[in-house]
Coordinates of C-alpha atoms and ligand atoms in Angstrom, one line a residue:
M1 CA -3.6 56.9 15.8
D2 CA -3.2 54.4 18.6
D3 CA -1.0 51.5 17.7
H4 CA -2.8 48.3 19.0
R5 CA -0.2 45.9 18.0
P6 CA 1.3 43.9 20.8
H7 CA 4.6 45.4 22.0
A8 CA 8.0 43.7 22.0
V9 CA 10.9 45.4 23.7
V10 CA 14.4 44.3 22.4
I11 CA 17.3 45.0 24.8
G12 CA 20.4 45.7 22.7
S13 CA 21.1 46.5 19.1
G14 CA 23.7 43.9 18.2
F15 CA 23.2 41.9 15.1
G16 CA 21.0 39.5 17.1
G17 CA 18.8 42.2 18.5
L18 CA 18.3 44.0 15.2
A19 CA 17.6 40.7 13.4
A20 CA 15.0 39.9 16.1
A21 CA 13.4 43.3 15.8
I22 CA 13.1 42.9 12.0
R23 CA 11.6 39.4 12.3
L24 CA 9.1 40.5 15.0
G25 CA 8.2 43.6 13.1
A26 CA 7.5 41.4 10.0
R27 CA 5.3 39.2 12.1
G28 CA 3.1 42.1 13.3
W29 CA 4.7 43.2 16.5
R30 CA 5.3 46.8 17.5
V31 CA 9.0 46.7 18.4
T32 CA 11.1 49.1 20.5
V33 CA 14.9 48.5 20.5
L34 CA 16.7 49.9 23.4
E35 CA 20.5 50.4 23.2
R36 CA 22.6 51.7 26.1
L37 CA 25.4 53.0 23.9
E38 CA 25.0 56.0 21.6
R39 CA 25.9 53.9 18.7
L40 CA 24.2 50.9 17.1
G41 CA 25.5 47.4 16.3
G42 CA 27.1 46.4 19.6
R43 CA 30.4 44.6 18.8
A44 CA 29.7 45.4 15.1
S45 CA 29.5 49.1 15.7
V46 CA 31.8 51.6 13.8
L47 CA 34.6 53.8 15.0
E48 CA 35.3 56.9 12.9
R49 CA 38.6 58.6 13.6
D50 CA 40.7 61.1 11.7
G51 CA 39.1 60.2 8.4
F52 CA 39.4 56.5 8.9
T53 CA 36.5 54.1 9.3
F54 CA 37.0 51.1 11.4
D55 CA 34.6 48.2 11.9
R56 CA 35.1 47.5 15.6
G57 CA 34.3 43.8 15.5
P58 CA 33.1 41.3 12.8
T59 CA 34.8 41.6 9.5
I60 CA 34.3 38.1 7.9
V61 CA 30.7 37.9 6.6
T62 CA 29.6 34.3 5.8
A63 CA 26.2 32.9 4.9
P64 CA 25.0 36.1 3.4
F65 CA 21.6 34.6 2.7
L66 CA 20.8 35.1 6.4
F67 CA 21.1 38.9 5.7
E68 CA 19.2 38.6 2.4
E69 CA 16.3 36.9 4.2
L70 CA 16.0 39.9 6.6
W71 CA 15.7 42.4 3.8
Q72 CA 13.1 40.1 2.1
L73 CA 11.0 40.1 5.2
A74 CA 10.8 43.9 4.8
G75 CA 9.9 43.5 1.2
R76 CA 13.3 44.7 0.1
Q77 CA 16.5 43.4 -1.5
L78 CA 19.8 43.5 0.4
A79 CA 21.6 44.6 -2.8
E80 CA 19.5 47.9 -2.8
D81 CA 21.3 49.0 0.3
V82 CA 24.6 47.1 0.7
E83 CA 27.0 45.7 -1.9
L84 CA 28.6 42.5 -0.7
R85 CA 32.0 41.7 -2.3
A86 CA 33.1 38.1 -2.3
L87 CA 36.8 37.8 -1.4
S88 CA 39.3 35.5 -3.1
P89 CA 41.4 34.2 -1.5
F90 CA 39.4 34.3 1.8
Y91 CA 42.5 34.8 4.0
R92 CA 46.2 34.1 4.4
I93 CA 47.6 32.3 7.3
R94 CA 51.2 33.2 8.1
F95 CA 53.2 30.9 10.3
N96 CA 55.9 32.1 12.7
D97 CA 58.7 31.0 10.3
G98 CA 57.2 33.0 7.4
D99 CA 55.5 30.1 5.6
E100 CA 52.0 30.9 4.4
I101 CA 48.8 29.1 3.4
S102 CA 46.2 31.0 1.5
V103 CA 42.7 29.7 1.8
S104 CA 40.1 29.9 -1.0
A105 CA 36.9 28.3 -2.1
S106 CA 38.6 26.9 -5.2
A107 CA 39.3 23.1 -4.9
E108 CA 42.2 23.5 -7.4
W109 CA 43.7 26.4 -5.4
M110 CA 43.5 24.4 -2.1
R111 CA 45.0 21.3 -3.8
R112 CA 48.0 23.3 -4.7
E113 CA 48.3 24.9 -1.3
V114 CA 48.1 21.5 0.5
L115 CA 50.5 19.9 -1.9
R116 CA 53.0 22.7 -1.3
V117 CA 52.8 22.6 2.5
A118 CA 51.9 19.0 3.3
P119 CA 52.0 16.8 0.2
S120 CA 51.3 13.6 2.0
D121 CA 48.1 15.1 3.6
L122 CA 46.2 15.8 0.4
D123 CA 43.9 12.7 0.6
G124 CA 43.3 13.4 4.4
Y125 CA 42.6 17.0 3.6
Q126 CA 40.0 16.1 1.0
R127 CA 38.3 13.6 3.4
F128 CA 38.3 16.1 6.2
M129 CA 36.6 18.7 4.0
A130 CA 33.9 16.1 3.0
K131 CA 33.4 15.5 6.7
A132 CA 33.2 19.2 7.4
D133 CA 30.5 19.5 4.7
D134 CA 28.5 16.8 6.4
I135 CA 28.8 18.5 9.8
C136 CA 27.8 21.8 8.2
R137 CA 24.7 20.2 6.6
I138 CA 23.5 18.8 9.9
G139 CA 25.0 21.2 12.5
F140 CA 24.2 24.5 10.6
E141 CA 21.6 23.9 8.0
Q142 CA 19.4 21.4 9.9
L143 CA 20.0 22.3 13.6
G144 CA 21.3 25.9 13.6
D145 CA 17.9 27.4 13.8
Q146 CA 16.1 24.8 15.9
P147 CA 15.2 25.7 19.5
F148 CA 16.8 23.4 22.1
G149 CA 14.2 24.0 24.8
S150 CA 13.9 20.5 26.2
V151 CA 16.1 17.5 27.0
A152 CA 14.1 15.6 24.3
D153 CA 15.4 18.1 21.7
M154 CA 18.9 17.3 22.9
A155 CA 18.3 13.5 22.9
R156 CA 17.1 13.7 19.3
I157 CA 20.5 14.9 18.1
V158 CA 22.6 12.4 20.0
P159 CA 22.8 9.9 17.1
D160 CA 24.0 12.7 14.7
L161 CA 26.4 14.0 17.3
L162 CA 28.0 10.5 17.6
R163 CA 28.1 9.9 13.9
L164 CA 29.7 13.2 13.2
E165 CA 32.2 12.7 16.1
G166 CA 30.9 15.9 17.8
Y167 CA 32.3 14.6 21.1
R168 CA 35.8 15.2 19.8
S169 CA 37.5 18.6 19.9
V170 CA 37.9 20.5 16.6
H171 CA 41.7 19.8 16.7
G172 CA 41.1 16.2 17.7
L173 CA 38.9 15.6 14.6
V174 CA 41.3 17.5 12.3
A175 CA 44.2 15.4 13.7
R176 CA 42.4 12.2 12.6
Y177 CA 42.7 13.3 9.0
V178 CA 45.9 15.2 8.5
R179 CA 49.4 14.9 10.1
H180 CA 51.3 18.1 9.3
P181 CA 51.2 20.6 12.2
K182 CA 50.8 23.6 9.9
L183 CA 47.8 22.0 8.1
R184 CA 46.4 20.9 11.5
T185 CA 46.5 24.5 12.6
A186 CA 45.1 25.9 9.4
L187 CA 42.1 23.6 9.6
S188 CA 41.5 23.9 13.3
F189 CA 41.9 27.6 14.3
H190 CA 38.3 28.6 13.4
P191 CA 36.7 28.3 16.9
L192 CA 38.9 31.3 17.8
L193 CA 36.7 33.3 15.5
I194 CA 33.9 32.7 17.9
G195 CA 35.8 32.7 21.2
G196 CA 36.6 29.0 21.5
N197 CA 39.7 27.0 22.0
P198 CA 40.3 24.6 19.1
F199 CA 41.4 22.0 21.6
R200 CA 38.1 22.2 23.6
A201 CA 35.5 23.4 21.2
P202 CA 33.3 20.5 20.0
A203 CA 34.1 19.1 16.5
I204 CA 30.7 20.5 15.4
Y205 CA 32.6 23.8 14.8
C206 CA 34.5 22.1 11.9
L207 CA 31.4 23.3 10.0
I208 CA 33.1 26.8 9.8
P209 CA 35.6 26.0 6.9
A210 CA 32.7 24.2 5.1
L211 CA 30.4 27.2 5.6
E212 CA 33.1 29.5 4.2
R213 CA 33.7 27.3 1.2
R214 CA 30.0 26.8 0.4
W215 CA 28.8 30.4 0.7
G216 CA 32.0 32.4 0.5
V217 CA 33.6 35.1 2.6
H218 CA 32.2 38.5 2.0
Y219 CA 32.9 42.1 2.7
P220 CA 30.2 44.8 2.6
L221 CA 31.5 47.9 0.8
G222 CA 31.7 50.8 3.2
G223 CA 32.2 48.3 6.1
V224 CA 30.1 45.9 8.2
G225 CA 28.5 49.0 9.7
R226 CA 26.5 49.3 6.4
L227 CA 24.7 46.1 7.4
V228 CA 24.0 47.5 10.8
E229 CA 22.7 50.8 9.4
G230 CA 20.6 48.9 6.8
M231 CA 19.1 46.7 9.5
A232 CA 18.2 49.6 11.8
A233 CA 16.4 51.2 8.8
L234 CA 14.4 48.0 8.2
V235 CA 13.2 48.0 11.8
G236 CA 11.9 51.5 11.2
E237 CA 10.3 50.6 7.9
L238 CA 8.4 47.8 9.7
G239 CA 7.0 50.3 12.1
G240 CA 9.5 49.8 14.9
T241 CA 11.6 52.3 16.9
V242 CA 15.3 52.2 17.7
R243 CA 16.5 54.3 20.7
T244 CA 20.1 54.7 21.7
G245 CA 21.5 55.9 25.0
V246 CA 18.8 54.0 26.9
E247 CA 20.1 51.4 29.4
V248 CA 17.8 48.7 30.7
T249 CA 18.5 47.9 34.4
R250 CA 15.8 45.4 35.1
I251 CA 13.4 43.1 33.2
E252 CA 10.2 43.6 35.1
T253 CA 7.8 40.6 35.8
R254 CA 4.3 40.2 36.9
G255 CA 4.0 36.8 38.4
A256 CA 6.2 34.6 36.3
K257 CA 5.6 36.7 33.1
A258 CA 7.7 39.4 31.6
S259 CA 5.8 42.7 31.8
G260 CA 8.4 45.3 30.6
V261 CA 11.7 46.9 31.5
K262 CA 13.0 49.4 33.9
L263 CA 15.4 52.0 32.5
A264 CA 18.5 53.6 34.1
D265 CA 16.7 56.9 34.4
G266 CA 14.1 55.2 36.6
Q267 CA 11.3 55.1 34.0
S268 CA 9.5 51.9 33.1
L269 CA 8.4 50.7 29.7
S270 CA 5.7 48.1 29.5
A271 CA 5.9 45.2 27.0
D272 CA 4.0 42.1 26.1
I273 CA 7.3 40.3 25.5
V274 CA 10.9 41.1 26.2
V275 CA 13.8 39.9 23.9
S276 CA 17.2 40.3 25.4
N277 CA 20.2 40.7 23.1
A278 CA 22.3 41.8 26.1
D279 CA 25.0 39.4 27.2
A280 CA 23.1 36.2 28.2
A281 CA 25.0 35.9 31.6
W282 CA 24.3 39.6 32.3
T283 CA 20.6 39.1 31.4
L284 CA 20.2 36.1 33.7
G285 CA 22.5 37.3 36.4
K286 CA 21.9 41.1 36.6
L287 CA 18.7 42.1 34.7
L288 CA 16.4 39.7 36.5
E289 CA 15.3 39.6 40.1
P290 CA 17.4 36.6 41.4
S291 CA 14.3 34.8 42.6
A292 CA 12.9 34.9 39.1
V293 CA 15.8 33.0 37.5
A294 CA 15.0 29.3 36.8
L295 CA 17.0 26.8 38.7
A296 CA 18.5 25.4 35.5
D297 CA 19.8 28.9 34.5
R298 CA 21.2 29.4 38.0
A299 CA 23.1 26.2 37.6
R300 CA 24.3 27.3 34.1
L301 CA 25.6 30.6 35.5
A302 CA 27.3 28.9 38.5
R303 CA 29.4 26.7 36.3
A304 CA 29.7 29.0 33.3
R305 CA 32.9 29.3 31.4
Y306 CA 33.5 32.4 29.4
S307 CA 35.2 32.9 26.0
M308 CA 38.6 34.5 25.7
G309 CA 39.2 38.2 26.0
L310 CA 40.4 40.4 23.1
C311 CA 42.7 43.3 22.6
V312 CA 42.0 45.2 19.4
W313 CA 44.3 47.8 18.0
Y314 CA 42.6 50.1 15.4
F315 CA 45.1 52.1 13.5
G316 CA 45.4 54.1 10.3
V317 CA 48.6 54.7 8.3
R318 CA 50.0 57.0 5.7
G319 CA 50.7 55.1 2.5
R320 CA 49.4 51.7 1.4
Y321 CA 50.8 48.2 2.2
E322 CA 49.7 46.7 -1.2
D323 CA 51.2 43.3 -0.4
V324 CA 48.9 42.8 2.6
G325 CA 45.6 41.2 1.8
H326 CA 42.2 41.9 3.4
H327 CA 42.4 39.2 6.1
T328 CA 45.7 37.9 7.4
I329 CA 46.3 35.6 10.4
L330 CA 49.7 35.9 11.9
L331 CA 50.5 32.9 14.1
G332 CA 53.1 33.1 16.9
P333 CA 55.6 30.5 17.9
R334 CA 53.2 28.4 20.1
Y335 CA 49.7 27.0 19.3
R336 CA 48.4 24.7 22.0
E337 CA 50.5 26.1 24.8
L338 CA 49.5 29.6 24.0
L339 CA 45.8 28.6 24.0
D340 CA 46.3 26.9 27.4
D341 CA 47.7 30.2 28.7
I342 CA 44.7 32.1 27.4
F343 CA 41.9 29.7 28.2
A344 CA 43.1 27.6 31.1
R345 CA 45.9 29.4 33.0
K346 CA 44.4 32.8 32.1
R347 CA 48.0 34.2 31.9
L348 CA 49.0 37.0 29.6
A349 CA 51.9 35.3 27.8
E350 CA 54.7 37.3 26.1
D351 CA 54.1 35.7 22.7
F352 CA 50.8 36.0 20.8
S353 CA 49.0 35.4 17.6
L354 CA 47.2 38.1 15.6
Y355 CA 44.4 38.5 13.1
L356 CA 45.1 41.6 10.9
H357 CA 42.2 43.3 9.1
R358 CA 43.0 45.6 6.1
P359 CA 39.6 46.6 4.7
S360 CA 41.2 49.3 2.5
A361 CA 42.7 46.4 0.5
T362 CA 39.1 45.9 -0.9
D363 CA 37.5 49.2 -0.2
P364 CA 39.6 52.5 -0.4
S365 CA 36.5 54.4 0.9
V366 CA 37.3 53.4 4.5
A367 CA 40.6 55.4 4.5
P368 CA 41.7 58.9 3.4
E369 CA 43.2 58.9 -0.1
G370 CA 46.5 57.0 -0.3
C371 CA 46.1 55.6 3.3
D372 CA 45.4 52.2 4.9
T373 CA 42.9 51.3 7.6
F374 CA 43.8 48.3 9.8
Y375 CA 42.9 46.6 13.0
A376 CA 44.9 43.9 14.7
L377 CA 43.1 41.5 17.0
C378 CA 44.9 39.6 19.7
P379 CA 43.3 36.9 21.8
V380 CA 44.1 37.3 25.5
P381 CA 42.7 35.9 28.8
N382 CA 39.3 37.2 29.9
L383 CA 38.9 39.1 33.2
D384 CA 39.0 35.9 35.1
G385 CA 42.8 36.3 34.8
S386 CA 44.7 38.8 36.9
T387 CA 46.1 41.0 34.2
N388 CA 46.2 44.6 35.2
W389 CA 45.0 46.2 31.9
E390 CA 45.7 49.7 33.1
S391 CA 49.4 49.0 33.0
E392 CA 49.5 46.2 30.4
A393 CA 47.4 47.9 27.6
E394 CA 50.2 50.1 26.2
R395 CA 52.8 47.4 26.6
R396 CA 50.7 44.9 24.6
R397 CA 49.9 47.5 21.9
A398 CA 53.6 48.3 21.5
A399 CA 54.4 44.6 21.3
I400 CA 51.8 44.2 18.5
Q401 CA 53.2 47.1 16.6
Q402 CA 56.7 45.7 16.9
R403 CA 55.5 42.3 15.7
L404 CA 53.8 43.8 12.7
E405 CA 56.8 45.9 11.9
E406 CA 59.0 42.8 11.9
T407 CA 56.6 40.8 9.7
V408 CA 54.2 42.4 7.3
L409 CA 54.1 46.1 8.0
P410 CA 57.8 47.4 7.9
G411 CA 58.1 51.0 8.9
L412 CA 54.7 51.1 10.6
G413 CA 55.7 53.3 13.5
K414 CA 56.7 56.2 11.2
R415 CA 53.5 56.0 9.3
L416 CA 50.9 55.9 12.1
L417 CA 48.2 58.6 11.7
T418 CA 45.6 57.4 14.2
S419 CA 45.5 54.8 16.9
H420 CA 42.9 53.4 19.3
F421 CA 43.4 50.3 21.6
I422 CA 40.8 48.3 23.5
T423 CA 41.2 45.5 26.1
P424 CA 38.7 43.1 27.8
R425 CA 37.9 45.9 30.3
D426 CA 36.3 47.8 27.4
F427 CA 34.2 44.8 26.5
Q428 CA 33.0 44.7 30.1
D429 CA 32.4 48.5 30.3
D430 CA 30.9 49.1 26.8
Y431 CA 28.9 45.9 26.1
L432 CA 28.3 44.8 29.7
S433 CA 30.0 41.6 28.8
E434 CA 30.5 39.2 31.8
R435 CA 34.3 38.8 32.5
G436 CA 35.0 41.1 29.6
A437 CA 34.7 38.0 27.3
G438 CA 34.9 38.8 23.6
F439 CA 32.2 36.4 22.6
G440 CA 30.0 35.6 25.7
L441 CA 29.9 32.0 26.9
E442 CA 32.7 29.7 25.7
P443 CA 31.7 27.3 22.9
V444 CA 32.2 23.9 24.6
L445 CA 29.9 20.9 24.4
T446 CA 28.6 21.4 28.0
Q447 CA 27.5 24.9 27.0
S448 CA 26.0 24.1 23.6
A449 CA 22.4 23.6 22.4
W450 CA 20.2 22.6 25.4
F451 CA 23.1 23.3 27.8
R452 CA 23.3 26.9 26.6
P453 CA 20.8 29.5 28.0
H454 CA 17.6 28.9 26.0
N455 CA 16.2 31.2 23.4
R456 CA 12.8 30.9 25.2
N457 CA 13.5 31.4 28.9
S458 CA 12.1 28.5 30.9
G459 CA 11.5 30.5 34.1
I460 CA 9.7 33.6 32.8
E461 CA 7.0 33.5 30.2
G462 CA 7.4 36.1 27.5
L463 CA 11.2 36.4 27.9
Y464 CA 13.4 35.5 25.0
L465 CA 17.1 35.6 24.4
V466 CA 19.0 36.2 21.2
G467 CA 22.7 36.9 20.5
A468 CA 26.0 35.2 21.1
G469 CA 25.3 33.9 24.6
T470 CA 22.3 31.9 23.7
H471 CA 21.8 29.0 21.2
P472 CA 23.4 28.5 18.7
G473 CA 26.2 30.9 19.7
A474 CA 28.6 33.6 18.6
G475 CA 29.5 34.8 15.1
L476 CA 27.2 36.4 12.6
P477 CA 25.6 33.2 11.3
G478 CA 25.1 32.1 15.0
V479 CA 23.5 35.3 16.2
L480 CA 21.3 35.8 13.1
S481 CA 20.2 32.1 13.5
S482 CA 19.2 32.8 17.2
A483 CA 16.8 35.5 15.9
R484 CA 15.5 33.1 13.3
I485 CA 14.6 30.7 16.2
L486 CA 12.2 33.4 17.5
D487 CA 9.9 32.7 14.5
K488 CA 9.4 29.2 16.0
V489 CA 9.0 30.2 19.7
V490 CA 7.2 33.6 19.6
P491 CA 3.6 33.6 18.3
H492 CA 2.6 35.8 15.4
A493 CA 1.3 39.1 16.8
S494 CA -2.2 38.2 15.5
Q495 CA -2.2 35.1 17.6
F496 CA -0.8 36.6 20.7
A497 CA -3.3 36.7 23.6
R498 CA -2.7 39.5 26.1
Ligands
LIG501 C1 36.7 42.0 17.5 C2 35.7 41.0 17.0 C3 35.8 40.4 15.8 C4 34.8 39.5 15.3 N1 34.9 39.0 14.1 C5 33.9 38.3 13.6 C6 33.9 37.9 12.2 O1 34.8 38.3 11.5 N2 32.8 37.2 11.7 C7 31.8 36.8 12.6 O2 30.9 36.1 12.1 N3 31.8 37.1 13.9 C8 32.8 37.9 14.4 N4 32.8 38.2 15.7 C9 31.7 37.8 16.6 C10 30.4 38.6 16.3 O3 30.8 39.9 16.1 C11 29.5 38.6 17.6 O4 29.3 37.3 17.9 C12 28.2 39.3 17.3 O5 28.4 40.5 16.6 C13 27.5 39.5 18.6 O6 26.2 40.0 18.3 P1 25.1 40.0 19.5 O7 23.8 40.0 18.8 O8 25.4 38.9 20.5 O9 25.2 41.4 20.2 P2 26.4 42.4 20.7 O10 27.2 42.8 19.5 O11 27.1 41.8 21.8 O12 25.5 43.6 21.1 C14 24.7 43.6 22.3 C15 24.3 45.0 22.5 O13 23.4 45.1 23.7 C16 23.7 46.3 24.3 N5 23.3 46.1 25.7 C17 23.9 45.3 26.6 N6 23.2 45.4 27.8 C18 22.3 46.4 27.6 C19 21.3 46.9 28.5 N7 21.2 46.6 29.8 N8 20.5 47.9 28.0 C20 20.6 48.3 26.7 N9 21.5 47.8 25.9 C21 22.3 46.8 26.3 C22 25.2 46.5 24.2 O14 25.6 47.8 24.3 C23 25.4 46.0 22.7 O15 25.2 47.1 21.8 C24 33.7 39.2 16.2 C25 33.6 39.7 17.5 C26 34.6 40.6 17.9 C27 34.5 41.2 19.3

């Protein structure tokens, strides 16, 4: 039987693209998701190797209600497909001198941790968290899923931005409340989780610790890939199609209206609307005819700053490191200066900080029996820097291994069973990420809200953007919220006039 529903093409199967496809499907659209890779999930895809299961990207799942909502739109419950496990503590921050702070949702736990590390900062810590709650309420709950399509939308939030001191940097705001350098670091590192420099990212991102405390830090048993699988299945249940190995090379237009997409094999696919979950800079800079790009977007691209790059080492080991928790942050000797090297000087420094993921701490199913699955993530300059990754990759991997052996994983080298290392070049080649950036455009005030590429493109009717490079930004809550915005800017299929 012919399907007369209006047709939406979604370019890319990252969390933003899959969430958009579910929402459009639930609102009567016939949806086709086109993914250039053979695997789904984009940065959240899965790497299977020698019996180990690695989530390639996101590991910290916050605001789980955003996922629950998607299952409900398909008439289902998330818990039928995926078991989310709440972690306690959330993570451990290990400083270069071996000192540690463990972060948890429990007020009593945090009181003890702060008293141990920085006793005179307890009052400041509590006032900071109250401020972070306030920022979360406005910045995430009220504004996170609002489209910022006009200057008036931006003007409306200026009073809140001033009141919440959103013009300060994250570190600048933290420093107004607490004095101890370790506590300042523990309360300010969060923008790094979404590609930002704590000394430049606007204080609005102080919402992250509040978001974690309010809704918890979760892990889906089986890995984050279970969420991707589940979402792709929902697209199908809502009458949509997901195709892998299909690259879009051009968004086609008729007049100033999106009319479909051109594929790498030369075929065209017509569409009533196109939703791009591809990198926003790539979408505007490479998928559109240059003359079709709105002046404001051209200006955005011309002055764009990109988030940091990432090296990620996925490795599996014989035996289990029972003392290592699910999430550990291992800080190096320098904080601000290292960030300057990464973000401003774009220089690959000898020292580094790491985030270490050990999902087998919670879920033995991701490793062969008696083994551990890990990844170590290392922030590095994006491809605006001059690092030659051909020659540097193995040197960096070996340095990470040595650092881990000296700190939390003694004897690591003798226990390695599998190993895979990626650099910013892989982000460029696999995800078509501009400058190999780990998280798309850098989260700075001048690239936030109205200043970020809009969810509804202003130059081409029927073209929409979701994912890390559009509003509100990177991270799972951000990209799921970008798809939520589509409900406000795309008409229900029954009201769509062809
Ligand atoms: C290592 C790492 C760790 C992270 N950890 C966390 C975390 O713990 N918690 C958290 O909340 N966030 C985390 N993030 C951030 C989060 O993963 C991302 O912001 C989010 O997954 C990006 O989703 P997206 O919708 O923008 O799409 P992406 O994941 O970027 O996917 C886009 C997809 O589009 C496809 N595509 C691109 N161009 C085309 C084309 N022309 N044709 C067809 N397909 C195309 C790509 O192949 C890709 O599959 C992490 C990111 C990384 C890299």
